[in-house]
mmCIF file of C-alpha atoms and ligand atoms in Angstrom:
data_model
loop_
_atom_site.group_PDB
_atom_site.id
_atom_site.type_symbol
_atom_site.label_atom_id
_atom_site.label_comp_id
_atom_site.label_asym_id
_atom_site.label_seq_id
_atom_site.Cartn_x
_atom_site.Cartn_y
_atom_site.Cartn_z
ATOM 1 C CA UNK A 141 0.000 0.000 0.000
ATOM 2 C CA UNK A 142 1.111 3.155 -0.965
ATOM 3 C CA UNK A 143 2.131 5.541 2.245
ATOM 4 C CA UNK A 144 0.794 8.862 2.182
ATOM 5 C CA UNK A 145 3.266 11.653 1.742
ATOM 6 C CA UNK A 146 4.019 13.557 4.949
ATOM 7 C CA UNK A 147 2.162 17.186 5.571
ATOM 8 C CA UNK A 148 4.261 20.136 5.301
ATOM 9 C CA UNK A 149 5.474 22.684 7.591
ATOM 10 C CA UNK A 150 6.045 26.301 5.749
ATOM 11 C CA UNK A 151 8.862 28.528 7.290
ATOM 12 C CA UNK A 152 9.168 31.633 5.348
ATOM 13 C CA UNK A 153 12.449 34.003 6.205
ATOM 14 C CA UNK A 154 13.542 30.417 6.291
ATOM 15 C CA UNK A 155 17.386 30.474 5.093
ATOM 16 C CA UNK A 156 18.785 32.578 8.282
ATOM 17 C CA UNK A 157 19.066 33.802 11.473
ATOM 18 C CA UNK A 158 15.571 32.169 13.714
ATOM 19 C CA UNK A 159 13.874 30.938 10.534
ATOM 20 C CA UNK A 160 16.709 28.441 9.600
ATOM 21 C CA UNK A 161 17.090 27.603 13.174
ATOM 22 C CA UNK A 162 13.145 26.631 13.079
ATOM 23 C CA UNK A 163 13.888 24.683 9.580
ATOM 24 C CA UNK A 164 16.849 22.936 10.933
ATOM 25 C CA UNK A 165 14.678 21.503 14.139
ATOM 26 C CA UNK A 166 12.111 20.714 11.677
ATOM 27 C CA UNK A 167 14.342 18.446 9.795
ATOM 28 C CA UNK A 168 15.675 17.027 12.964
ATOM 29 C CA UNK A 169 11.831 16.489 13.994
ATOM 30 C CA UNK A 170 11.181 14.107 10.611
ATOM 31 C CA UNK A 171 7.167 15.112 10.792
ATOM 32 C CA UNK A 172 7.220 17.271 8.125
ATOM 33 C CA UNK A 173 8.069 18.292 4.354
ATOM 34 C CA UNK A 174 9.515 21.802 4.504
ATOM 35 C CA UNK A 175 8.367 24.513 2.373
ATOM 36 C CA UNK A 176 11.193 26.716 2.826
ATOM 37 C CA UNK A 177 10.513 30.465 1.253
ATOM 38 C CA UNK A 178 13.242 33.108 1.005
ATOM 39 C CA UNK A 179 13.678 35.647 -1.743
ATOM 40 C CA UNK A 180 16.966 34.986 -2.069
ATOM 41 C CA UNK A 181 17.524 31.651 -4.466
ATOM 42 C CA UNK A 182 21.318 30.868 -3.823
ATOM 43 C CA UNK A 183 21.105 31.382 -0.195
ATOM 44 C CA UNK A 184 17.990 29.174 -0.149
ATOM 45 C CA UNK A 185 19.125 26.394 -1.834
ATOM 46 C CA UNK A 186 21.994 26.270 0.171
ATOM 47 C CA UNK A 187 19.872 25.403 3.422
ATOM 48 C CA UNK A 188 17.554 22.779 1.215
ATOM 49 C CA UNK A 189 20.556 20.995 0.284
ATOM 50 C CA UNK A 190 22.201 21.206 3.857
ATOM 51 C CA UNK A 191 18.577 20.384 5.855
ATOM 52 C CA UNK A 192 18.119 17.189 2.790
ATOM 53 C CA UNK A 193 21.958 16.284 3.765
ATOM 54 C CA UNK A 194 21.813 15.937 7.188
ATOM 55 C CA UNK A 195 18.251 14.269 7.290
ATOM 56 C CA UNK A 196 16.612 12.982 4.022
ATOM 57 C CA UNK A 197 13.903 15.659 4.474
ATOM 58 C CA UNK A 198 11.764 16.430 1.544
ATOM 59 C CA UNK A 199 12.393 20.154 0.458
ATOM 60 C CA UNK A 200 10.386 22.292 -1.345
ATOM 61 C CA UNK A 201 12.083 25.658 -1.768
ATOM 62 C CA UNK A 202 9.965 28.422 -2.988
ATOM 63 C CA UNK A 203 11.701 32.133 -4.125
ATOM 64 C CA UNK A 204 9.352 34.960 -3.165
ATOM 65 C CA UNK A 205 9.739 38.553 -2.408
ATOM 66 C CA UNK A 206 7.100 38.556 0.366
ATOM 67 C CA UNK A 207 7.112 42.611 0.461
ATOM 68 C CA UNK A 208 4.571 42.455 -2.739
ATOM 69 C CA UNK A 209 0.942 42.892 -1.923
ATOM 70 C CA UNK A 210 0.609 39.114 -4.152
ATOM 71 C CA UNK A 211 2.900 37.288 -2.437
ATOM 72 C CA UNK A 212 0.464 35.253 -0.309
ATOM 73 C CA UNK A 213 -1.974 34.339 -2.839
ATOM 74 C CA UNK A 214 1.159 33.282 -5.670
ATOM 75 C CA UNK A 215 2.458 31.148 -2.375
ATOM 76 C CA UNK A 216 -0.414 29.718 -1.827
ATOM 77 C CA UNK A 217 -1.050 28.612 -5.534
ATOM 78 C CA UNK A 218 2.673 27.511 -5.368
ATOM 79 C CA UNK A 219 1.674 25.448 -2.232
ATOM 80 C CA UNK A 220 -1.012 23.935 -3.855
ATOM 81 C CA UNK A 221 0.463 23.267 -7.117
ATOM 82 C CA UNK A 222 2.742 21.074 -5.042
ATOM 83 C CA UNK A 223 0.589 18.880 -3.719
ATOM 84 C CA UNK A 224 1.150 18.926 -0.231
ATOM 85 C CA UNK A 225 -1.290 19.852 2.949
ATOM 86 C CA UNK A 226 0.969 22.996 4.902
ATOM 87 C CA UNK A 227 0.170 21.570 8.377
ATOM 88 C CA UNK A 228 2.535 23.686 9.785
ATOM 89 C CA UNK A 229 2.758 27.627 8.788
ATOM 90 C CA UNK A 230 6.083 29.640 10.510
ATOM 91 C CA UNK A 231 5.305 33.187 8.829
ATOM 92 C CA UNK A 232 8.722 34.486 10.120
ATOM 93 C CA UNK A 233 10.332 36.380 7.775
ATOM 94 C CA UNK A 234 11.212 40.270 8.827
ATOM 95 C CA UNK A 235 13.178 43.271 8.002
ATOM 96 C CA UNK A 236 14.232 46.087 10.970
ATOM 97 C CA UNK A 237 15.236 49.739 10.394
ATOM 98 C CA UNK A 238 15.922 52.095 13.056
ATOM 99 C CA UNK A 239 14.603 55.899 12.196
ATOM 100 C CA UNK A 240 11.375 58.092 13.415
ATOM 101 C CA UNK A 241 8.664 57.721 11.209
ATOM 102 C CA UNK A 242 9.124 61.163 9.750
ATOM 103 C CA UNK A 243 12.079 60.732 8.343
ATOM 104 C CA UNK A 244 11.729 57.430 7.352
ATOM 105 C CA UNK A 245 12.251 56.255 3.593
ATOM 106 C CA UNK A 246 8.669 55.379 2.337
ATOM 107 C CA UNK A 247 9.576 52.770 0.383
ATOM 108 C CA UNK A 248 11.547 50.738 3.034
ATOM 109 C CA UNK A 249 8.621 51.686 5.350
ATOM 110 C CA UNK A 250 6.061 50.354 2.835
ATOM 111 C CA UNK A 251 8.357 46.909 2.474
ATOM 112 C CA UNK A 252 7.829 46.604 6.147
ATOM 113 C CA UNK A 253 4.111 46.938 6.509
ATOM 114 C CA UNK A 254 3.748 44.340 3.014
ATOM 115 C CA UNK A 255 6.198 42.091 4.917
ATOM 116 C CA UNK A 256 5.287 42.594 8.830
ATOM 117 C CA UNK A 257 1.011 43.141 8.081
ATOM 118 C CA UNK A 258 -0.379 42.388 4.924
ATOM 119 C CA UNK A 259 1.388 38.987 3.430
ATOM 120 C CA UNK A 260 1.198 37.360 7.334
ATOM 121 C CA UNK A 261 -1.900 38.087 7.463
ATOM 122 C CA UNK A 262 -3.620 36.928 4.263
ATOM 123 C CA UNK A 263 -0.722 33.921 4.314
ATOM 124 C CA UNK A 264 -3.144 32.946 7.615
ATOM 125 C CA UNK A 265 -6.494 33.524 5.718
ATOM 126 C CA UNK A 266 -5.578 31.377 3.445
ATOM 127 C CA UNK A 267 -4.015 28.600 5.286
ATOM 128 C CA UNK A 268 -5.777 28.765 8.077
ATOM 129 C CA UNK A 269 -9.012 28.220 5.696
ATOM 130 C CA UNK A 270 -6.942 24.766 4.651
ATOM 131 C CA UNK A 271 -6.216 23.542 8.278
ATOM 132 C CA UNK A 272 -9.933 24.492 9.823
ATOM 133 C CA UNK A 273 -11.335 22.346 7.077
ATOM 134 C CA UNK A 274 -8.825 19.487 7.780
ATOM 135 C CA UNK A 275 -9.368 20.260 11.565
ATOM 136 C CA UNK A 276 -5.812 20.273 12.538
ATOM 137 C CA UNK A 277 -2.695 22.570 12.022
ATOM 138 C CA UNK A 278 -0.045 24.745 13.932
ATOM 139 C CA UNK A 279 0.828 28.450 13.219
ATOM 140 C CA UNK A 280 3.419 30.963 14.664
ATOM 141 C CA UNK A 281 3.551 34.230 13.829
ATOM 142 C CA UNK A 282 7.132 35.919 14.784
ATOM 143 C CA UNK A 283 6.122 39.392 16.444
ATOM 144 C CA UNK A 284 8.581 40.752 19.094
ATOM 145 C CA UNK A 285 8.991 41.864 22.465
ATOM 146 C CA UNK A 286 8.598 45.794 20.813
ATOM 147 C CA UNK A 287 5.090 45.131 20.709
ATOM 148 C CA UNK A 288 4.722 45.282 24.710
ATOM 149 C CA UNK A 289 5.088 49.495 24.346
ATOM 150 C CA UNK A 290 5.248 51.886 22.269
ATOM 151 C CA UNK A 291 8.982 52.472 21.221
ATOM 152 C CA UNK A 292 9.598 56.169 19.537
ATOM 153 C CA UNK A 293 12.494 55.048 17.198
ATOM 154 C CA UNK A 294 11.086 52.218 15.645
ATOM 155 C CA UNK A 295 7.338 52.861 15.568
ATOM 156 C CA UNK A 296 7.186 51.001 12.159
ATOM 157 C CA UNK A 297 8.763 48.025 13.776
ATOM 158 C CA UNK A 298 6.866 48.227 17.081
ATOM 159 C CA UNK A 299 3.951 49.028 15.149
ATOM 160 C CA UNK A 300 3.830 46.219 12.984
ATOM 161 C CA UNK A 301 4.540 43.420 15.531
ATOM 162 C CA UNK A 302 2.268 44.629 17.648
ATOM 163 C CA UNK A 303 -0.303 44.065 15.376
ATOM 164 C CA UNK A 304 0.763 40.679 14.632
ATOM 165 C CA UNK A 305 0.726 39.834 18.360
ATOM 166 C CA UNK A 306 -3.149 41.071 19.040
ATOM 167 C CA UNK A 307 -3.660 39.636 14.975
ATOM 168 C CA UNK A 308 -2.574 36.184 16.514
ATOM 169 C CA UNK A 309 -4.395 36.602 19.762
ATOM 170 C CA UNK A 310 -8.027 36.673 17.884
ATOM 171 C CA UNK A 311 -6.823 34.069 15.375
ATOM 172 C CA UNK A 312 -5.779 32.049 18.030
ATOM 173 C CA UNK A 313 -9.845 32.445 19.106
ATOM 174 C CA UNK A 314 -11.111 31.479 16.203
ATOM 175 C CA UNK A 315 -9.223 28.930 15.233
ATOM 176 C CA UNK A 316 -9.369 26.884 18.496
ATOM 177 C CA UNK A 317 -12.998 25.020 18.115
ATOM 178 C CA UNK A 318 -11.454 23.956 15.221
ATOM 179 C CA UNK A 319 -8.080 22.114 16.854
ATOM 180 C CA UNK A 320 -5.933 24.653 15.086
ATOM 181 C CA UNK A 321 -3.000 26.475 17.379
ATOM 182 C CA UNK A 322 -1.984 29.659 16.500
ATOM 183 C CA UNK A 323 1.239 30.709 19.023
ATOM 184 C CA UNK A 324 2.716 34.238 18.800
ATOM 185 C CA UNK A 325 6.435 33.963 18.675
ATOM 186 C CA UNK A 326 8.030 37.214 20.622
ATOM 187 C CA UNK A 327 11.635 36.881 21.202
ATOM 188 C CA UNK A 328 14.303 39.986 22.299
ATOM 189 C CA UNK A 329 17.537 40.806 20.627
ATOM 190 C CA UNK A 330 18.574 37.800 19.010
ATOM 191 C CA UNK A 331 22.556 37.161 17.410
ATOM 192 C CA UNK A 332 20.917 37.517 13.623
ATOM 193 C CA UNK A 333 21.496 39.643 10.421
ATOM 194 C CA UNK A 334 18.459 41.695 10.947
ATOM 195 C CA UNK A 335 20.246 44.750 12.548
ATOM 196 C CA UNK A 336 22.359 46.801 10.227
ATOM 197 C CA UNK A 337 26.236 46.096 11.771
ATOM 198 C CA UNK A 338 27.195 49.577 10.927
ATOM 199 C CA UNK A 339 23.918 51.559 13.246
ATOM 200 C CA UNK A 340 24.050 48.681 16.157
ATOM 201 C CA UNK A 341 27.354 48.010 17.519
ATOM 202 C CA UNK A 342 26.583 43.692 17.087
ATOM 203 C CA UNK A 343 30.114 43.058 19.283
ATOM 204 C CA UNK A 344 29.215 45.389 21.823
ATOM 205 C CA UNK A 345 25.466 43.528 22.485
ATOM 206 C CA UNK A 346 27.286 40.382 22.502
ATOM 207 C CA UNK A 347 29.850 41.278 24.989
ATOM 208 C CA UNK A 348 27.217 42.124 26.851
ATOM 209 C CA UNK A 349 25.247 39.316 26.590
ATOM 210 C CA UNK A 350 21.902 40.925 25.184
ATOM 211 C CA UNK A 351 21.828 39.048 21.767
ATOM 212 C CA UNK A 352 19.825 35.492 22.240
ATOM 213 C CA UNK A 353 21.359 32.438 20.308
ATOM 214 C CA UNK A 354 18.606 31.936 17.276
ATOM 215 C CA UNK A 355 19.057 28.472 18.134
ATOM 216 C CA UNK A 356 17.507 29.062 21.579
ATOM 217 C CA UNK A 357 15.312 30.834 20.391
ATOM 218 C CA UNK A 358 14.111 27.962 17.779
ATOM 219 C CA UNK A 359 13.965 25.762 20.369
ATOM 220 C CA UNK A 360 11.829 27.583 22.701
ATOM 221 C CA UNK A 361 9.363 28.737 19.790
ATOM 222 C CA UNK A 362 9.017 25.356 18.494
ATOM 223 C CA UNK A 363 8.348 23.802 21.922
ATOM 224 C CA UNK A 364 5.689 26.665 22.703
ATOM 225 C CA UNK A 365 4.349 26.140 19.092
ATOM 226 C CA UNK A 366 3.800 22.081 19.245
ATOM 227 C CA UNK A 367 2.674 22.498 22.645
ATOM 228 C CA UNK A 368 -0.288 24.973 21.453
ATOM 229 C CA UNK A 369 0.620 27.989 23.920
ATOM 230 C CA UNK A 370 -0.250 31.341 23.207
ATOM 231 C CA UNK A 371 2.824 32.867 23.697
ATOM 232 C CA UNK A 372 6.396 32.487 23.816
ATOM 233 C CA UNK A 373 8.945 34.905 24.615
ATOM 234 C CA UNK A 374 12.523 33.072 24.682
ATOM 235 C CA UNK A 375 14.892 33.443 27.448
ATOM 236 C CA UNK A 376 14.348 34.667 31.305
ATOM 237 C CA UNK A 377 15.786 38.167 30.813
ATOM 238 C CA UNK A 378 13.248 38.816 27.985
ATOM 239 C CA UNK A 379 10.325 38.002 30.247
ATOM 240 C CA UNK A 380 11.478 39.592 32.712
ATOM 241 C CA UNK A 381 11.736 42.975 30.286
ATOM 242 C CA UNK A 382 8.463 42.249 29.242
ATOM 243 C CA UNK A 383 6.775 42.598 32.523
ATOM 244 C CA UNK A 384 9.074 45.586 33.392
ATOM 245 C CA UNK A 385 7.614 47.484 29.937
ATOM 246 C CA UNK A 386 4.031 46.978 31.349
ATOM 247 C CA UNK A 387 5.090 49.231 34.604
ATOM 248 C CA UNK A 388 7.940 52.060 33.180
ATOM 249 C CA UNK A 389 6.075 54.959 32.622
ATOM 250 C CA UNK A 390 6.032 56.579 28.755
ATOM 251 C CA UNK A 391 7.934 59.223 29.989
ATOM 252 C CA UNK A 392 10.608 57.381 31.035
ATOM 253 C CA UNK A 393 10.745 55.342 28.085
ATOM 254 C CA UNK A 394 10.919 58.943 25.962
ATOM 255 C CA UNK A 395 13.181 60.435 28.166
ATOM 256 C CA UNK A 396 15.842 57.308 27.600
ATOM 257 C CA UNK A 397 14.904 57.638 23.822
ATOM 258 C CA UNK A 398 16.268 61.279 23.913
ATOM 259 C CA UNK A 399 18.883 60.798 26.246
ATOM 260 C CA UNK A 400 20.503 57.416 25.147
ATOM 261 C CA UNK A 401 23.867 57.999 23.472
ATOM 262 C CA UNK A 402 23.270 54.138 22.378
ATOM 263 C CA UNK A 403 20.218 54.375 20.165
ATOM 264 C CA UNK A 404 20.510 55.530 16.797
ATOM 265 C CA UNK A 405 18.357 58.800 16.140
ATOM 266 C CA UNK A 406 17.988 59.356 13.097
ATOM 267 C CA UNK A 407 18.670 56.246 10.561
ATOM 268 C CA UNK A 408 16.503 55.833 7.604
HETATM 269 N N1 NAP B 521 16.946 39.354 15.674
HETATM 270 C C1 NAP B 521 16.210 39.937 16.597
HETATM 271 O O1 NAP B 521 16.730 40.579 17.522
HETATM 272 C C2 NAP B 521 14.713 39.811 16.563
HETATM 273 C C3 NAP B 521 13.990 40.232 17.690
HETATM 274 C C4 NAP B 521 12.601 40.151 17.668
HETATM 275 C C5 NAP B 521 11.963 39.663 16.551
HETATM 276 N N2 NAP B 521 12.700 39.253 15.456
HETATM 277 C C6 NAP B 521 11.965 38.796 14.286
HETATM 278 O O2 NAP B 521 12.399 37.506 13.935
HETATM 279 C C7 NAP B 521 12.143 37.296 12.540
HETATM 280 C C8 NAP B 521 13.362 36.676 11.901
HETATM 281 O O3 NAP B 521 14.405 37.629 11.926
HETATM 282 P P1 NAP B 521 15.932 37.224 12.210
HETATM 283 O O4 NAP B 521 16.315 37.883 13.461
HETATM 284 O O5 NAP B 521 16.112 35.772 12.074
HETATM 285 O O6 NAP B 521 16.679 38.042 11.067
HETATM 286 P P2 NAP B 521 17.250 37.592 9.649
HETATM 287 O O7 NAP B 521 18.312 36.575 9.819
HETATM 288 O O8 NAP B 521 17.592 38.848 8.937
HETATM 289 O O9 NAP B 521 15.998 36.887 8.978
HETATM 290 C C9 NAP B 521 14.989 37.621 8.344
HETATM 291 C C10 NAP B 521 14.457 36.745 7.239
HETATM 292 O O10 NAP B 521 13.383 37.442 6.594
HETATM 293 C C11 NAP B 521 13.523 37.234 5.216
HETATM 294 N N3 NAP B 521 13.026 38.331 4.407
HETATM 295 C C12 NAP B 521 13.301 39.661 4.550
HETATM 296 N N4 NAP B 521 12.698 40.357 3.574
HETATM 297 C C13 NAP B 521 12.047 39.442 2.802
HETATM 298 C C14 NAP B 521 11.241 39.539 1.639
HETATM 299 N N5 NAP B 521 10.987 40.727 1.065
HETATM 300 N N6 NAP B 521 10.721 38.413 1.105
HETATM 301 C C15 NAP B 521 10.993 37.207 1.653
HETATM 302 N N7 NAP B 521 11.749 37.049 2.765
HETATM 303 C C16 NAP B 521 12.258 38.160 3.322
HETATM 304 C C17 NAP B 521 15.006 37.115 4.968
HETATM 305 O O11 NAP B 521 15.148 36.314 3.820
HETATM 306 P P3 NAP B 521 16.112 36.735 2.608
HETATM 307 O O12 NAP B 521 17.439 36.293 3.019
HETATM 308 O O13 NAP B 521 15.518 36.040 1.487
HETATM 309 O O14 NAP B 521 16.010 38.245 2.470
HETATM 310 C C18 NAP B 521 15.519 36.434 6.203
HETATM 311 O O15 NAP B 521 15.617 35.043 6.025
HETATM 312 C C19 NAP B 521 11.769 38.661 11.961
HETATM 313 O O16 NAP B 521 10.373 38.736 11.800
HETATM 314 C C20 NAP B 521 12.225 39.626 13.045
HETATM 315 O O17 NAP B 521 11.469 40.826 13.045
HETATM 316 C C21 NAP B 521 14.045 39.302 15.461
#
């Protein structure tokens, strides 16, 4: 008798920093098929041939530029073109630019609402339609710990993963009569290429000890995610900062905005 092939687990932002730590435990995991989106081809290839290497897991790599206002529905058609059920849906992928909001470039600001709001969000309409018909699935949306306040600075950021975190949260709702998780991934600082190495000082953090291992932080996510929590925000110190956030009044949080040698002012 022929087996049936294995459902698929989706990671997009998938070929560095916490996406290809998610995509490597995946692999190690042996549930799933990957779907593996970047829109980068070389660099993505190089992690479906590595995650195939080390564990004979099926790979489907997709190339798409997730900051086009299309991108979900072509990745869904893609999806289904392939044949497989997406059991599992990791909408990770990101982009981070310090800079107020006034002087920010509007094309750069316009990648990060596509990327952050619009293509997670109708990537879950139209998977989460597939998994509350087949009455079972998993998805994580990566937000941040930014979304706990309002940060002047990075309001696009903040802005935009604090929607995905209260965008989960009803999801999440819905989705539950149905046996369908939906977890909100938050983590801190993490030791990724998302921060521009020539606005934050990355070997000054480290030193430090602020930036998170992604690998941690994969680990924690995907035991939060398979586990069907809510909520997971990696690593003691970044739980800790989330409570703190709730109590620091505004103005303090201003007042170190203006006063912070540290933080980049104005960046585009
Ligand atoms: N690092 C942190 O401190 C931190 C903290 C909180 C939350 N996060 C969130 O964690 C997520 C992963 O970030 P990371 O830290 O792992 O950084 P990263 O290594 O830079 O990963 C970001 C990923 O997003 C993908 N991406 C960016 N623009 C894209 C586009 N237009 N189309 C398709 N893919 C695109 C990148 O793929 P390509 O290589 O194809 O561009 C990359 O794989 C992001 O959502 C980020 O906001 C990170």
């Amino acid at each position: 008798m022929k087996t049936p092939p294995l459902p698929a687990a989706l990671v997009t932002g998938a070929c560095s920093g916490i996406g290809r730590e998610i995509a490597r435990r995946l692999a190690v995991r042996g549930d799933h098929a990957l779907v593996l989106v970047s829109e980068n081809r070389e660099r993505l290839d190089v992690v479906a041939r590595e995650v195939f290497a080390a564990h004979g897991t099926l790979v489907h790599p997709i190339v798409c530029d997730l900051a086009r206002p299309e991108s979900a529905g072509e990745l869904h058609a893609a999806v289904r073109a392939l044949g497989v059920d997406v059991d599992v849906l990791v909408a990770n992928a990101g982009t981070f630019f310090f800079g107020e909001v006034a002087d920010a470039d509007p094309a750069r600001a316009n990648t990060m609402l596509q990327l952050h709001v619009v293509t997670p969000s109708l990537l879950c309409t139209r998977f989460a339609r597939d998994m509350r018909a087949r009455r079972r699935g998993r998805i994580m949306l990566t937000s941040s710990i930014s979304a706990w306040r309002a940060f002047p600075g990075i309001a696009y950021y903040g802005g935009t993963k604090t929607y995905l975190r209260t965008f989960a949260a009803a999801l999440r709702s819905e989705l539950a009569p149905y046996g369908v998780t939906v977890t909100t991934l938050a983590p801190g600082a993490t030791d990724t290429g998302l921060y521009d190495p020539t606005v934050v000082d990355m070997d000054r953090a480290r030193r430090f000890g602020v930036m998170m291992d992604p690998g941690k932080v994969a680990d924690a996510a995907l035991r939060a995610m398979f586990s069907g929590k809510a909520e997971c925000v990696p690593g003691a110190f970044n739980r800790f900062a989330t409570i703190a956030m709730r109590l620091v009044p505004q103005r303090v949080i201003d007042l170190v905005r203006r006063r912070a040698p540290w933080l980049p002012v104005r960046v585009g």
